[in-house]
Amino acid sequence: AVDGGMDRACRGKSAGDNLASYFTVNSGLASLSACQSLCENTMGCKGVEYHISGRCEIWTRPGGIEASIGLANYSCFALELSDFIDVDSSDSSCRGDDALDDEPSYKEVSNVASLGECKELCRRNVACKGIEFSGSRCEVWTRAILAWIADSGSQCLKLEFAPIDGADRACRGSSTTDNNPAHYRVVSGASEAECKQACREQSGCKGIEHSNGRGELWTR
């Protein structure tokens, strides 16, 4: 979300930067999720602006969405590098410790319009560890996904960067006072998405802490 996402209209470098060349307009989209799904399937999409009338802007500005303004009934969401990874290259269903471990208590089941909407339900749940998606069925898993089975038409995706103890948390080592600088490498001037990508590229990276352009790549 850009600046909270809801009741925000997207802009480029600043609040006054709204060139028509930054986006393409699509009409008749039934929901924000539908607009986001269109973005996920559009080459070069950086994010979306959606209005409750069904108007959907697919932003392809090279620098992405860097600002927004307050505007009722609009939503502005940036598309970051995916936080989800496939557990298998083929269709699969999620499981707990082993292929037979599929307790109902592990997940919250919803009917959704798209894979993008299922992912968003996971992102909003601080306990989410991943999702299983099939047709309109979305399972938000709140238990670690350690196994899976082949299952045609289903997708099992782990949340790659899962929040630790919820939002607004700073990382620590073995205790709340363990913040040894040797545990991490600092990257400056990076967005959250760039910080995540730097973690993917650094050998031994276990996770990140990010705040206002400052990132920590934890290798402890």
PDB file of N, CA and C in Angstrom, residues 16-119:
ATOM      1  N   GLY A  16       2.371  16.341  -7.305  1.00  0.00           N
ATOM      2  CA  GLY A  16       1.864  16.977  -8.523  1.00  0.00           C
ATOM      3  C   GLY A  16       2.238  16.246  -9.799  1.00  0.00           C
ATOM      4  N   ASP A  17       2.902  15.116  -9.672  1.00  0.00           N
ATOM      5  CA  ASP A  17       3.421  14.384 -10.828  1.00  0.00           C
ATOM      6  C   ASP A  17       2.449  13.284 -11.226  1.00  0.00           C
ATOM      7  N   ASN A  18       1.615  13.574 -12.248  1.00  0.00           N
ATOM      8  CA  ASN A  18       0.565  12.637 -12.644  1.00  0.00           C
ATOM      9  C   ASN A  18       0.448  12.559 -14.167  1.00  0.00           C
ATOM     10  N   LEU A  19       1.580  12.368 -14.849  1.00  0.00           N
ATOM     11  CA  LEU A  19       1.563  12.309 -16.305  1.00  0.00           C
ATOM     12  C   LEU A  19       0.754  11.113 -16.798  1.00  0.00           C
ATOM     13  N   ALA A  20      -0.030  11.341 -17.836  1.00  0.00           N
ATOM     14  CA  ALA A  20      -0.868  10.271 -18.391  1.00  0.00           C
ATOM     15  C   ALA A  20      -0.032   9.129 -18.959  1.00  0.00           C
ATOM     16  N   SER A  21       1.213   9.401 -19.295  1.00  0.00           N
ATOM     17  CA  SER A  21       2.082   8.364 -19.860  1.00  0.00           C
ATOM     18  C   SER A  21       2.513   7.335 -18.817  1.00  0.00           C
ATOM     19  N   TYR A  22       2.262   7.618 -17.547  1.00  0.00           N
ATOM     20  CA  TYR A  22       2.682   6.708 -16.481  1.00  0.00           C
ATOM     21  C   TYR A  22       1.779   5.475 -16.369  1.00  0.00           C
ATOM     22  N   PHE A  23       0.576   5.558 -16.924  1.00  0.00           N
ATOM     23  CA  PHE A  23      -0.393   4.488 -16.686  1.00  0.00           C
ATOM     24  C   PHE A  23      -1.336   4.302 -17.863  1.00  0.00           C
ATOM     25  N   THR A  24      -1.978   3.141 -17.872  1.00  0.00           N
ATOM     26  CA  THR A  24      -3.058   2.878 -18.824  1.00  0.00           C
ATOM     27  C   THR A  24      -4.340   2.694 -18.016  1.00  0.00           C
ATOM     28  N   VAL A  25      -5.435   3.172 -18.577  1.00  0.00           N
ATOM     29  CA  VAL A  25      -6.720   3.155 -17.876  1.00  0.00           C
ATOM     30  C   VAL A  25      -7.585   2.002 -18.375  1.00  0.00           C
ATOM     31  N   ASN A  26      -8.134   1.248 -17.428  1.00  0.00           N
ATOM     32  CA  ASN A  26      -9.073   0.174 -17.735  1.00  0.00           C
ATOM     33  C   ASN A  26     -10.372   0.448 -16.969  1.00  0.00           C
ATOM     34  N   SER A  27     -11.486   0.203 -17.599  1.00  0.00           N
ATOM     35  CA  SER A  27     -12.787   0.462 -16.972  1.00  0.00           C
ATOM     36  C   SER A  27     -13.544  -0.840 -16.730  1.00  0.00           C
ATOM     37  N   GLY A  28     -14.487  -0.780 -15.797  1.00  0.00           N
ATOM     38  CA  GLY A  28     -15.367  -1.908 -15.557  1.00  0.00           C
ATOM     39  C   GLY A  28     -14.788  -2.993 -14.668  1.00  0.00           C
ATOM     40  N   LEU A  29     -13.715  -2.679 -13.933  1.00  0.00           N
ATOM     41  CA  LEU A  29     -13.155  -3.663 -13.004  1.00  0.00           C
ATOM     42  C   LEU A  29     -14.019  -3.723 -11.748  1.00  0.00           C
ATOM     43  N   ALA A  30     -14.411  -4.912 -11.358  1.00  0.00           N
ATOM     44  CA  ALA A  30     -15.400  -5.066 -10.284  1.00  0.00           C
ATOM     45  C   ALA A  30     -14.841  -4.776  -8.891  1.00  0.00           C
ATOM     46  N   SER A  31     -13.520  -4.841  -8.735  1.00  0.00           N
ATOM     47  CA  SER A  31     -12.956  -4.672  -7.390  1.00  0.00           C
ATOM     48  C   SER A  31     -11.488  -4.285  -7.482  1.00  0.00           C
ATOM     49  N   LEU A  32     -10.952  -3.820  -6.364  1.00  0.00           N
ATOM     50  CA  LEU A  32      -9.526  -3.539  -6.256  1.00  0.00           C
ATOM     51  C   LEU A  32      -8.714  -4.795  -6.548  1.00  0.00           C
ATOM     52  N   SER A  33      -9.170  -5.930  -6.048  1.00  0.00           N
ATOM     53  CA  SER A  33      -8.455  -7.193  -6.275  1.00  0.00           C
ATOM     54  C   SER A  33      -8.364  -7.526  -7.756  1.00  0.00           C
ATOM     55  N   ALA A  34      -9.449  -7.253  -8.490  1.00  0.00           N
ATOM     56  CA  ALA A  34      -9.449  -7.505  -9.933  1.00  0.00           C
ATOM     57  C   ALA A  34      -8.439  -6.601 -10.632  1.00  0.00           C
ATOM     58  N   CYS A  35      -8.354  -5.363 -10.171  1.00  0.00           N
ATOM     59  CA  CYS A  35      -7.392  -4.409 -10.721  1.00  0.00           C
ATOM     60  C   CYS A  35      -5.962  -4.880 -10.426  1.00  0.00           C
ATOM     61  N   GLN A  36      -5.728  -5.342  -9.204  1.00  0.00           N
ATOM     62  CA  GLN A  36      -4.406  -5.835  -8.823  1.00  0.00           C
ATOM     63  C   GLN A  36      -4.027  -7.093  -9.611  1.00  0.00           C
ATOM     64  N   SER A  37      -4.993  -7.953  -9.853  1.00  0.00           N
ATOM     65  CA  SER A  37      -4.728  -9.152 -10.639  1.00  0.00           C
ATOM     66  C   SER A  37      -4.333  -8.789 -12.066  1.00  0.00           C
ATOM     67  N   LEU A  38      -4.990  -7.765 -12.628  1.00  0.00           N
ATOM     68  CA  LEU A  38      -4.640  -7.291 -13.958  1.00  0.00           C
ATOM     69  C   LEU A  38      -3.203  -6.774 -13.960  1.00  0.00           C
ATOM     70  N   CYS A  39      -2.820  -6.079 -12.903  1.00  0.00           N
ATOM     71  CA  CYS A  39      -1.449  -5.579 -12.766  1.00  0.00           C
ATOM     72  C   CYS A  39      -0.454  -6.732 -12.736  1.00  0.00           C
ATOM     73  N   GLU A  40      -0.745  -7.755 -11.948  1.00  0.00           N
ATOM     74  CA  GLU A  40       0.165  -8.889 -11.810  1.00  0.00           C
ATOM     75  C   GLU A  40       0.396  -9.589 -13.146  1.00  0.00           C
ATOM     76  N   ASN A  41      -0.582  -9.474 -14.056  1.00  0.00           N
ATOM     77  CA  ASN A  41      -0.477 -10.131 -15.355  1.00  0.00           C
ATOM     78  C   ASN A  41      -0.064  -9.175 -16.474  1.00  0.00           C
ATOM     79  N   THR A  42       0.347  -7.943 -16.096  1.00  0.00           N
ATOM     80  CA  THR A  42       0.771  -6.939 -17.077  1.00  0.00           C
ATOM     81  C   THR A  42       2.270  -6.711 -16.970  1.00  0.00           C
ATOM     82  N   MET A  43       2.985  -6.909 -18.056  1.00  0.00           N
ATOM     83  CA  MET A  43       4.426  -6.724 -18.074  1.00  0.00           C
ATOM     84  C   MET A  43       4.784  -5.288 -17.683  1.00  0.00           C
ATOM     85  N   GLY A  44       5.674  -5.138 -16.723  1.00  0.00           N
ATOM     86  CA  GLY A  44       6.157  -3.823 -16.327  1.00  0.00           C
ATOM     87  C   GLY A  44       5.280  -3.084 -15.343  1.00  0.00           C
ATOM     88  N   CYS A  45       4.216  -3.707 -14.862  1.00  0.00           N
ATOM     89  CA  CYS A  45       3.321  -3.018 -13.927  1.00  0.00           C
ATOM     90  C   CYS A  45       4.029  -2.756 -12.604  1.00  0.00           C
ATOM     91  N   LYS A  46       3.914  -1.529 -12.120  1.00  0.00           N
ATOM     92  CA  LYS A  46       4.521  -1.131 -10.852  1.00  0.00           C
ATOM     93  C   LYS A  46       3.497  -0.982  -9.727  1.00  0.00           C
ATOM     94  N   GLY A  47       2.204  -0.911 -10.111  1.00  0.00           N
ATOM     95  CA  GLY A  47       1.170  -0.735  -9.106  1.00  0.00           C
ATOM     96  C   GLY A  47      -0.132  -0.276  -9.743  1.00  0.00           C
ATOM     97  N   VAL A  48      -1.129  -0.020  -8.898  1.00  0.00           N
ATOM     98  CA  VAL A  48      -2.450   0.343  -9.417  1.00  0.00           C
ATOM     99  C   VAL A  48      -3.072   1.493  -8.631  1.00  0.00           C
ATOM    100  N   GLU A  49      -3.917   2.225  -9.345  1.00  0.00           N
ATOM    101  CA  GLU A  49      -4.853   3.148  -8.700  1.00  0.00           C
ATOM    102  C   GLU A  49      -6.246   2.666  -9.068  1.00  0.00           C
ATOM    103  N   TYR A  50      -7.110   2.557  -8.070  1.00  0.00           N
ATOM    104  CA  TYR A  50      -8.451   2.026  -8.325  1.00  0.00           C
ATOM    105  C   TYR A  50      -9.500   2.966  -7.735  1.00  0.00           C
ATOM    106  N   HIS A  51     -10.577   3.189  -8.498  1.00  0.00           N
ATOM    107  CA  HIS A  51     -11.709   3.983  -8.032  1.00  0.00           C
ATOM    108  C   HIS A  51     -12.937   3.084  -7.949  1.00  0.00           C
ATOM    109  N   ILE A  52     -13.795   3.342  -6.980  1.00  0.00           N
ATOM    110  CA  ILE A  52     -14.948   2.467  -6.739  1.00  0.00           C
ATOM    111  C   ILE A  52     -15.895   2.394  -7.939  1.00  0.00           C
ATOM    112  N   SER A  53     -15.753   3.305  -8.909  1.00  0.00           N
ATOM    113  CA  SER A  53     -16.568   3.253 -10.131  1.00  0.00           C
ATOM    114  C   SER A  53     -16.145   2.111 -11.043  1.00  0.00           C
ATOM    115  N   GLY A  54     -14.986   1.487 -10.743  1.00  0.00           N
ATOM    116  CA  GLY A  54     -14.459   0.420 -11.583  1.00  0.00           C
ATOM    117  C   GLY A  54     -13.303   0.859 -12.453  1.00  0.00           C
ATOM    118  N   ARG A  55     -12.865   2.102 -12.295  1.00  0.00           N
ATOM    119  CA  ARG A  55     -11.725   2.624 -13.060  1.00  0.00           C
ATOM    120  C   ARG A  55     -10.423   2.122 -12.454  1.00  0.00           C
ATOM    121  N   CYS A  56      -9.574   1.559 -13.296  1.00  0.00           N
ATOM    122  CA  CYS A  56      -8.321   0.947 -12.830  1.00  0.00           C
ATOM    123  C   CYS A  56      -7.158   1.485 -13.659  1.00  0.00           C
ATOM    124  N   GLU A  57      -6.216   2.138 -13.000  1.00  0.00           N
ATOM    125  CA  GLU A  57      -5.007   2.613 -13.659  1.00  0.00           C
ATOM    126  C   GLU A  57      -3.877   1.606 -13.412  1.00  0.00           C
ATOM    127  N   ILE A  58      -3.295   1.102 -14.478  1.00  0.00           N
ATOM    128  CA  ILE A  58      -2.145   0.199 -14.388  1.00  0.00           C
ATOM    129  C   ILE A  58      -0.888   1.043 -14.587  1.00  0.00           C
ATOM    130  N   TRP A  59      -0.131   1.236 -13.495  1.00  0.00           N
ATOM    131  CA  TRP A  59       1.038   2.108 -13.530  1.00  0.00           C
ATOM    132  C   TRP A  59       2.276   1.349 -14.004  1.00  0.00           C
ATOM    133  N   THR A  60       2.927   1.901 -15.053  1.00  0.00           N
ATOM    134  CA  THR A  60       4.147   1.297 -15.600  1.00  0.00           C
ATOM    135  C   THR A  60       5.313   2.283 -15.590  1.00  0.00           C
ATOM    136  N   ARG A  61       5.164   3.385 -14.884  1.00  0.00           N
ATOM    137  CA  ARG A  61       6.261   4.370 -14.771  1.00  0.00           C
ATOM    138  C   ARG A  61       7.540   3.672 -14.306  1.00  0.00           C
ATOM    139  N   PRO A  62       8.664   3.858 -15.013  1.00  0.00           N
ATOM    140  CA  PRO A  62       9.902   3.157 -14.649  1.00  0.00           C
ATOM    141  C   PRO A  62      10.302   3.303 -13.186  1.00  0.00           C
ATOM    142  N   GLY A  63      10.098   4.488 -12.618  1.00  0.00           N
ATOM    143  CA  GLY A  63      10.460   4.705 -11.222  1.00  0.00           C
ATOM    144  C   GLY A  63       9.414   4.243 -10.227  1.00  0.00           C
ATOM    145  N   GLY A  64       8.314   3.717 -10.750  1.00  0.00           N
ATOM    146  CA  GLY A  64       7.249   3.240  -9.877  1.00  0.00           C
ATOM    147  C   GLY A  64       6.414   4.356  -9.286  1.00  0.00           C
ATOM    148  N   ILE A  65       5.601   4.021  -8.314  1.00  0.00           N
ATOM    149  CA  ILE A  65       4.740   4.973  -7.615  1.00  0.00           C
ATOM    150  C   ILE A  65       5.493   5.450  -6.368  1.00  0.00           C
ATOM    151  N   GLU A  66       5.879   6.705  -6.364  1.00  0.00           N
ATOM    152  CA  GLU A  66       6.696   7.225  -5.273  1.00  0.00           C
ATOM    153  C   GLU A  66       5.947   8.194  -4.368  1.00  0.00           C
ATOM    154  N   ALA A  67       4.727   8.566  -4.746  1.00  0.00           N
ATOM    155  CA  ALA A  67       3.959   9.525  -3.944  1.00  0.00           C
ATOM    156  C   ALA A  67       2.472   9.263  -4.139  1.00  0.00           C
ATOM    157  N   SER A  68       1.658   9.942  -3.319  1.00  0.00           N
ATOM    158  CA  SER A  68       0.209   9.843  -3.461  1.00  0.00           C
ATOM    159  C   SER A  68      -0.422  11.086  -2.858  1.00  0.00           C
ATOM    160  N   ILE A  69      -1.701  11.282  -3.150  1.00  0.00           N
ATOM    161  CA  ILE A  69      -2.463  12.376  -2.544  1.00  0.00           C
ATOM    162  C   ILE A  69      -3.732  11.801  -1.939  1.00  0.00           C
ATOM    163  N   GLY A  70      -4.291  12.479  -0.968  1.00  0.00           N
ATOM    164  CA  GLY A  70      -5.549  12.057  -0.389  1.00  0.00           C
ATOM    165  C   GLY A  70      -6.702  12.331  -1.334  1.00  0.00           C
ATOM    166  N   LEU A  71      -7.507  11.312  -1.608  1.00  0.00           N
ATOM    167  CA  LEU A  71      -8.649  11.472  -2.506  1.00  0.00           C
ATOM    168  C   LEU A  71      -9.663  10.377  -2.192  1.00  0.00           C
ATOM    169  N   ALA A  72     -10.859  10.787  -1.798  1.00  0.00           N
ATOM    170  CA  ALA A  72     -11.882   9.833  -1.369  1.00  0.00           C
ATOM    171  C   ALA A  72     -12.250   8.864  -2.478  1.00  0.00           C
ATOM    172  N   ASN A  73     -12.492   7.627  -2.090  1.00  0.00           N
ATOM    173  CA  ASN A  73     -12.960   6.544  -2.965  1.00  0.00           C
ATOM    174  C   ASN A  73     -11.907   6.023  -3.940  1.00  0.00           C
ATOM    175  N   TYR A  74     -10.658   6.465  -3.785  1.00  0.00           N
ATOM    176  CA  TYR A  74      -9.551   5.951  -4.578  1.00  0.00           C
ATOM    177  C   TYR A  74      -8.663   5.068  -3.696  1.00  0.00           C
ATOM    178  N   SER A  75      -7.938   4.171  -4.333  1.00  0.00           N
ATOM    179  CA  SER A  75      -6.954   3.345  -3.625  1.00  0.00           C
ATOM    180  C   SER A  75      -5.687   3.313  -4.457  1.00  0.00           C
ATOM    181  N   CYS A  76      -4.541   3.338  -3.785  1.00  0.00           N
ATOM    182  CA  CYS A  76      -3.259   3.304  -4.477  1.00  0.00           C
ATOM    183  C   CYS A  76      -2.391   2.226  -3.849  1.00  0.00           C
ATOM    184  N   PHE A  77      -2.014   1.244  -4.665  1.00  0.00           N
ATOM    185  CA  PHE A  77      -1.197   0.135  -4.179  1.00  0.00           C
ATOM    186  C   PHE A  77      -0.039  -0.121  -5.126  1.00  0.00           C
ATOM    187  N   ALA A  78       1.167  -0.165  -4.579  1.00  0.00           N
ATOM    188  CA  ALA A  78       2.345  -0.500  -5.367  1.00  0.00           C
ATOM    189  C   ALA A  78       2.489  -2.012  -5.426  1.00  0.00           C
ATOM    190  N   LEU A  79       2.968  -2.501  -6.561  1.00  0.00           N
ATOM    191  CA  LEU A  79       3.240  -3.924  -6.715  1.00  0.00           C
ATOM    192  C   LEU A  79       4.709  -4.144  -6.409  1.00  0.00           C
ATOM    193  N   GLU A  80       4.985  -4.740  -5.260  1.00  0.00           N
ATOM    194  CA  GLU A  80       6.357  -5.029  -4.891  1.00  0.00           C
ATOM    195  C   GLU A  80       6.763  -6.380  -5.473  1.00  0.00           C
ATOM    196  N   LEU A  81       8.069  -6.668  -5.423  1.00  0.00           N
ATOM    197  CA  LEU A  81       8.513  -8.010  -5.770  1.00  0.00           C
ATOM    198  C   LEU A  81       7.736  -8.992  -4.919  1.00  0.00           C
ATOM    199  N   SER A  82       7.312 -10.077  -5.515  1.00  0.00           N
ATOM    200  CA  SER A  82       6.428 -11.006  -4.813  1.00  0.00           C
ATOM    201  C   SER A  82       7.013 -11.521  -3.516  1.00  0.00           C
ATOM    202  N   ASP A  83       6.185 -11.515  -2.480  1.00  0.00           N
ATOM    203  CA  ASP A  83       6.593 -12.079  -1.189  1.00  0.00           C
ATOM    204  C   ASP A  83       6.287 -13.568  -1.132  1.00  0.00           C
ATOM    205  N   PHE A  84       5.745 -14.124  -2.199  1.00  0.00           N
ATOM    206  CA  PHE A  84       5.305 -15.516  -2.179  1.00  0.00           C
ATOM    207  C   PHE A  84       6.182 -16.375  -3.091  1.00  0.00           C
ATOM    208  N   ILE A  85       6.490 -17.567  -2.620  1.00  0.00           N
ATOM    209  CA  ILE A  85       7.278 -18.497  -3.417  1.00  0.00           C
ATOM    210  C   ILE A  85       6.527 -19.825  -3.518  1.00  0.00           C
ATOM    211  N   ASP A  86       6.538 -20.407  -4.713  1.00  0.00           N
ATOM    212  CA  ASP A  86       5.914 -21.714  -4.928  1.00  0.00           C
ATOM    213  C   ASP A  86       6.683 -22.788  -4.165  1.00  0.00           C
ATOM    214  N   VAL A  87       5.975 -23.665  -3.486  1.00  0.00           N
ATOM    215  CA  VAL A  87       6.653 -24.759  -2.786  1.00  0.00           C
ATOM    216  C   VAL A  87       7.133 -25.822  -3.771  1.00  0.00           C
ATOM    217  N   ASP A  88       6.515 -25.827  -4.967  1.00  0.00           N
ATOM    218  CA  ASP A  88       6.855 -26.835  -5.965  1.00  0.00           C
ATOM    219  C   ASP A  88       6.584 -26.245  -7.344  1.00  0.00           C
ATOM    220  N   SER A  89       7.295 -26.728  -8.336  1.00  0.00           N
ATOM    221  CA  SER A  89       7.100 -26.226  -9.695  1.00  0.00           C
ATOM    222  C   SER A  89       5.802 -26.720 -10.325  1.00  0.00           C
ATOM    223  N   SER A  90       5.193 -27.738  -9.733  1.00  0.00           N
ATOM    224  CA  SER A  90       3.924 -28.271 -10.238  1.00  0.00           C
ATOM    225  C   SER A  90       2.788 -27.945  -9.269  1.00  0.00           C
ATOM    226  N   ASP A  91       1.550 -28.195  -9.691  1.00  0.00           N
ATOM    227  CA  ASP A  91       0.391 -27.912  -8.840  1.00  0.00           C
ATOM    228  C   ASP A  91       0.488 -28.699  -7.541  1.00  0.00           C
ATOM    229  N   SER A  92       0.138 -28.046  -6.438  1.00  0.00           N
ATOM    230  CA  SER A  92       0.271 -28.715  -5.143  1.00  0.00           C
ATOM    231  C   SER A  92      -0.646 -28.099  -4.106  1.00  0.00           C
ATOM    232  N   SER A  93      -0.948 -28.873  -3.062  1.00  0.00           N
ATOM    233  CA  SER A  93      -1.712 -28.423  -1.901  1.00  0.00           C
ATOM    234  C   SER A  93      -0.807 -28.417  -0.678  1.00  0.00           C
ATOM    235  N   CYS A  94      -1.046 -27.465   0.197  1.00  0.00           N
ATOM    236  CA  CYS A  94      -0.191 -27.283   1.377  1.00  0.00           C
ATOM    237  C   CYS A  94      -0.472 -28.335   2.458  1.00  0.00           C
ATOM    238  N   ARG A  95       0.560 -28.661   3.199  1.00  0.00           N
ATOM    239  CA  ARG A  95       0.446 -29.552   4.344  1.00  0.00           C
ATOM    240  C   ARG A  95       1.348 -29.048   5.479  1.00  0.00           C
ATOM    241  N   GLY A  96       1.149 -29.616   6.664  1.00  0.00           N
ATOM    242  CA  GLY A  96       1.918 -29.220   7.836  1.00  0.00           C
ATOM    243  C   GLY A  96       3.252 -29.927   7.900  1.00  0.00           C
ATOM    244  N   ASP A  97       3.389 -30.870   8.847  1.00  0.00           N
ATOM    245  CA  ASP A  97       4.663 -31.575   9.028  1.00  0.00           C
ATOM    246  C   ASP A  97       4.938 -32.609   7.943  1.00  0.00           C
ATOM    247  N   ASP A  98       3.862 -33.219   7.411  1.00  0.00           N
ATOM    248  CA  ASP A  98       4.032 -34.258   6.398  1.00  0.00           C
ATOM    249  C   ASP A  98       2.823 -34.270   5.475  1.00  0.00           C
ATOM    250  N   ALA A  99       2.825 -35.157   4.511  1.00  0.00           N
ATOM    251  CA  ALA A  99       1.788 -35.184   3.477  1.00  0.00           C
ATOM    252  C   ALA A  99       0.387 -35.462   4.010  1.00  0.00           C
ATOM    253  N   LEU A 100       0.283 -36.037   5.206  1.00  0.00           N
ATOM    254  CA  LEU A 100      -1.019 -36.358   5.787  1.00  0.00           C
ATOM    255  C   LEU A 100      -1.498 -35.306   6.788  1.00  0.00           C
ATOM    256  N   ASP A 101      -0.674 -34.310   7.050  1.00  0.00           N
ATOM    257  CA  ASP A 101      -0.948 -33.333   8.106  1.00  0.00           C
ATOM    258  C   ASP A 101      -1.711 -32.140   7.528  1.00  0.00           C
ATOM    259  N   ASP A 102      -3.037 -32.171   7.685  1.00  0.00           N
ATOM    260  CA  ASP A 102      -3.893 -31.151   7.068  1.00  0.00           C
ATOM    261  C   ASP A 102      -5.042 -30.775   7.997  1.00  0.00           C
ATOM    262  N   GLU A 103      -4.711 -30.351   9.206  1.00  0.00           N
ATOM    263  CA  GLU A 103      -5.731 -30.021  10.202  1.00  0.00           C
ATOM    264  C   GLU A 103      -6.473 -28.728   9.826  1.00  0.00           C
ATOM    265  N   PRO A 104      -7.807 -28.704   9.997  1.00  0.00           N
ATOM    266  CA  PRO A 104      -8.575 -27.489   9.705  1.00  0.00           C
ATOM    267  C   PRO A 104      -8.113 -26.279  10.502  1.00  0.00           C
ATOM    268  N   SER A 105      -7.543 -26.511  11.688  1.00  0.00           N
ATOM    269  CA  SER A 105      -7.109 -25.403  12.545  1.00  0.00           C
ATOM    270  C   SER A 105      -5.894 -24.669  11.986  1.00  0.00           C
ATOM    271  N   TYR A 106      -5.254 -25.232  10.969  1.00  0.00           N
ATOM    272  CA  TYR A 106      -4.058 -24.616  10.399  1.00  0.00           C
ATOM    273  C   TYR A 106      -4.363 -23.431   9.488  1.00  0.00           C
ATOM    274  N   LYS A 107      -5.634 -23.273   9.094  1.00  0.00           N
ATOM    275  CA  LYS A 107      -5.940 -22.328   8.025  1.00  0.00           C
ATOM    276  C   LYS A 107      -7.289 -21.660   8.205  1.00  0.00           C
ATOM    277  N   GLU A 108      -7.437 -20.531   7.542  1.00  0.00           N
ATOM    278  CA  GLU A 108      -8.700 -19.808   7.466  1.00  0.00           C
ATOM    279  C   GLU A 108      -9.147 -19.833   6.007  1.00  0.00           C
ATOM    280  N   VAL A 109     -10.353 -20.342   5.752  1.00  0.00           N
ATOM    281  CA  VAL A 109     -10.827 -20.546   4.382  1.00  0.00           C
ATOM    282  C   VAL A 109     -11.793 -19.435   3.976  1.00  0.00           C
ATOM    283  N   SER A 110     -11.581 -18.896   2.771  1.00  0.00           N
ATOM    284  CA  SER A 110     -12.453 -17.844   2.233  1.00  0.00           C
ATOM    285  C   SER A 110     -12.699 -18.099   0.761  1.00  0.00           C
ATOM    286  N   ASN A 111     -13.789 -17.528   0.238  1.00  0.00           N
ATOM    287  CA  ASN A 111     -14.033 -17.514  -1.200  1.00  0.00           C
ATOM    288  C   ASN A 111     -13.549 -16.177  -1.750  1.00  0.00           C
ATOM    289  N   VAL A 112     -12.735 -16.216  -2.790  1.00  0.00           N
ATOM    290  CA  VAL A 112     -12.151 -14.994  -3.346  1.00  0.00           C
ATOM    291  C   VAL A 112     -12.311 -14.988  -4.865  1.00  0.00           C
ATOM    292  N   ALA A 113     -12.063 -13.810  -5.449  1.00  0.00           N
ATOM    293  CA  ALA A 113     -12.223 -13.665  -6.894  1.00  0.00           C
ATOM    294  C   ALA A 113     -10.949 -13.976  -7.670  1.00  0.00           C
ATOM    295  N   SER A 114      -9.792 -13.964  -6.966  1.00  0.00           N
ATOM    296  CA  SER A 114      -8.534 -14.130  -7.687  1.00  0.00           C
ATOM    297  C   SER A 114      -7.418 -14.550  -6.745  1.00  0.00           C
ATOM    298  N   LEU A 115      -6.308 -14.995  -7.331  1.00  0.00           N
ATOM    299  CA  LEU A 115      -5.119 -15.307  -6.557  1.00  0.00           C
ATOM    300  C   LEU A 115      -4.604 -14.060  -5.842  1.00  0.00           C
ATOM    301  N   GLY A 116      -4.669 -12.920  -6.529  1.00  0.00           N
ATOM    302  CA  GLY A 116      -4.225 -11.666  -5.916  1.00  0.00           C
ATOM    303  C   GLY A 116      -4.992 -11.340  -4.648  1.00  0.00           C
ATOM    304  N   GLU A 117      -6.309 -11.592  -4.659  1.00  0.00           N
ATOM    305  CA  GLU A 117      -7.124 -11.329  -3.474  1.00  0.00           C
ATOM    306  C   GLU A 117      -6.754 -12.276  -2.345  1.00  0.00           C
ATOM    307  N   CYS A 118      -6.435 -13.516  -2.685  1.00  0.00           N
ATOM    308  CA  CYS A 118      -6.007 -14.493  -1.675  1.00  0.00           C
ATOM    309  C   CYS A 118      -4.694 -14.039  -1.033  1.00  0.00           C
ATOM    310  N   LYS A 119      -3.756 -13.583  -1.860  1.00  0.00           N
ATOM    311  CA  LYS A 119      -2.482 -13.079  -1.347  1.00  0.00           C
ATOM    312  C   LYS A 119      -2.708 -11.893  -0.411  1.00  0.00           C
TER     313      LYS A 119
END
